[in-house]
């Protein structure tokens, strides 16, 4: 049994423009100690996926309409709100995008971390303080003991993000959800933050789900990656396989559009042409078809079946074998 199993999850928003299918049939699992990347352009349903796991979808207009979220054998969609509250922040913790708005500017870093420790663990006073130092060391903050009395503005963006991760880890969560934790940071710092999370995951067995639009960076630190397009997982593979042999035209496009850590700064980035899809008005057939260079007639009629492209590698595209052929002959 996996730590987390998501089966056929659908989360819709009922708006004046129509039904926005933000997550539309996502199925995947996450193991203990695994770092999973959820990747895709803005608006493809990444945040809604994470908020669905925590059952924090604003209703109205949103609702989880179908599916299962099995966590340690229990369906989170079937338990009552009281039980769900115990799971949030204890078993499943979340780090949000902007650490400056999540940290309180008028409290010291030490106070904010010890508050969180006191809430979740049977520790207070000097015990909580020394645990706070341990946590800051774990996330790689130099001279952690001396920095406890500093305020958030005295930390750089990358260091604030580390503090947020330390706070989230203070309850020893089974799952850490990190929603675009590094977007505002430079690529090298982004990589360092992801490395911190991947290390915590290996050391404590915490499953980490990292949401990002930068496939180039996450591919190096995640074990597996789900690529999302229009509310669906269109390709899933180990990070190494996805990086080396992407099969879906959208994944190929994403890799060409972001800086890769293994290439120089002057590499040419090619944005994916066309507009992101309108989730309330998706085309018939494959959602990516309006932007796809590989499309054939069938793509305009039928949504592609999920095919297996090797161990642990799945892809939803009718033409993936031809995409691969063209890609390898272009190299
Ligand atoms: N509260 C809401 N009301 C209506 N639509 C929403 C709401 N939250 C998210 N959505 C829609 O759901 C889709 C997916 O959003 P989101 O998961 O935030 O994307 P991202 O991949 O950028 O994190 C978007 O089209 C967004 O407009
Ligand atoms: S199914 Fe067709 S339109 Fe969709 S990504 Fe594959 S080739 Fe392109
Ligand atoms: Mg988001």
XYZ file of N, CA and C and ligand atoms in Angstrom, residues 11 13-15 20-23 40-51 57-58 60-62 179-180 211 228 277-280, ligand 1:
126
model
N -11.775 17.799 -9.355
C -12.156 18.973 -8.579
C -12.587 20.055 -9.561
N -14.779 23.810 -10.434
C -15.307 25.079 -9.930
C -16.501 25.466 -10.788
N -17.590 25.783 -10.126
C -18.820 26.136 -10.846
C -18.908 27.653 -10.930
N -18.475 28.209 -12.052
C -18.385 29.661 -12.200
C -19.375 30.140 -13.259
N -15.286 24.939 -14.475
C -13.836 24.909 -14.647
C -13.322 23.584 -14.082
N -12.856 22.720 -14.990
C -12.395 21.394 -14.558
C -10.919 21.474 -14.190
N -10.666 21.975 -12.975
C -9.290 22.285 -12.556
C -8.467 21.014 -12.383
N -9.055 19.979 -11.805
C -8.420 18.663 -11.751
C -9.451 17.709 -12.328
N 3.800 21.895 -14.486
C 2.962 22.340 -15.600
C 2.855 23.856 -15.574
N 2.357 24.421 -16.684
C 2.204 25.873 -16.765
C 1.174 26.362 -15.762
N 1.223 27.663 -15.528
C 0.268 28.290 -14.632
C -1.174 27.972 -15.064
N -2.015 27.634 -14.103
C -3.425 27.403 -14.394
C -3.773 25.971 -14.774
N -2.813 25.035 -14.699
C -3.102 23.664 -15.145
C -3.685 22.794 -14.033
N -3.799 23.334 -12.817
C -4.436 22.569 -11.747
C -3.495 22.061 -10.660
N -2.284 22.592 -10.607
C -1.319 22.114 -9.610
C -1.751 22.476 -8.190
N -2.049 23.761 -7.971
C -2.431 24.170 -6.613
C -3.731 23.516 -6.188
N -4.663 23.419 -7.116
C -5.948 22.797 -6.771
C -5.720 21.318 -6.409
N -4.778 20.670 -7.060
C -4.440 19.288 -6.685
C -3.988 19.220 -5.235
N -3.082 20.139 -4.854
C -2.554 20.120 -3.487
C -3.649 20.474 -2.485
N -4.433 21.506 -2.803
C -5.487 21.920 -1.876
C -6.558 20.836 -1.745
N -10.539 23.219 -0.609
C -11.121 23.833 -1.799
C -12.280 24.738 -1.363
N -12.213 26.040 -1.737
C -13.306 26.929 -1.333
C -14.634 26.509 -1.979
N -18.825 27.407 -1.923
C -18.651 27.533 -3.366
C -17.435 28.391 -3.690
N -16.957 28.381 -4.933
C -17.524 27.734 -6.121
C -16.962 26.324 -6.371
N -16.034 25.867 -5.544
C -15.351 24.619 -5.880
C -15.915 23.407 -5.176
N 4.040 24.234 -2.457
C 3.434 24.826 -3.654
C 4.305 25.962 -4.173
N 4.965 25.750 -5.289
C 5.874 26.723 -5.907
C 6.738 27.390 -4.847
N 5.430 21.345 -6.084
C 4.735 21.924 -7.229
C 5.606 23.002 -7.839
N 1.422 17.939 -15.677
C -0.022 18.196 -15.776
C -0.323 19.153 -16.911
N -4.775 26.483 -22.045
C -6.178 26.147 -22.316
C -7.151 26.843 -21.369
N -8.358 27.066 -21.863
C -9.429 27.581 -21.022
C -10.149 26.361 -20.433
N -9.978 26.181 -19.131
C -10.471 24.943 -18.508
C -11.989 24.843 -18.492
N -12.673 25.971 -18.791
C -14.126 25.893 -18.848
C -14.600 25.581 -20.266
N -11.516 29.699 -6.212
C -11.572 29.477 -7.530
N -12.651 29.821 -8.268
C -12.720 29.586 -9.588
N -11.747 28.998 -10.295
C -10.635 28.625 -9.624
C -10.479 28.851 -8.216
N -9.264 28.369 -7.838
C -8.690 27.890 -8.965
N -9.503 28.034 -10.025
C -9.231 27.648 -11.418
O -8.697 26.340 -11.446
C -7.693 26.247 -12.432
C -6.437 25.638 -11.855
O -5.886 26.546 -10.923
P -4.578 26.241 -10.106
O -4.611 24.869 -9.560
O -4.452 27.351 -9.116
O -3.443 26.358 -11.207
P -1.858 26.248 -11.004
O -1.441 25.083 -11.829
O -1.309 27.529 -11.578
O -1.557 26.100 -9.560
C -7.499 27.644 -13.003
O -8.190 27.718 -14.228
C -8.131 28.531 -11.982
O -8.668 29.663 -12.592
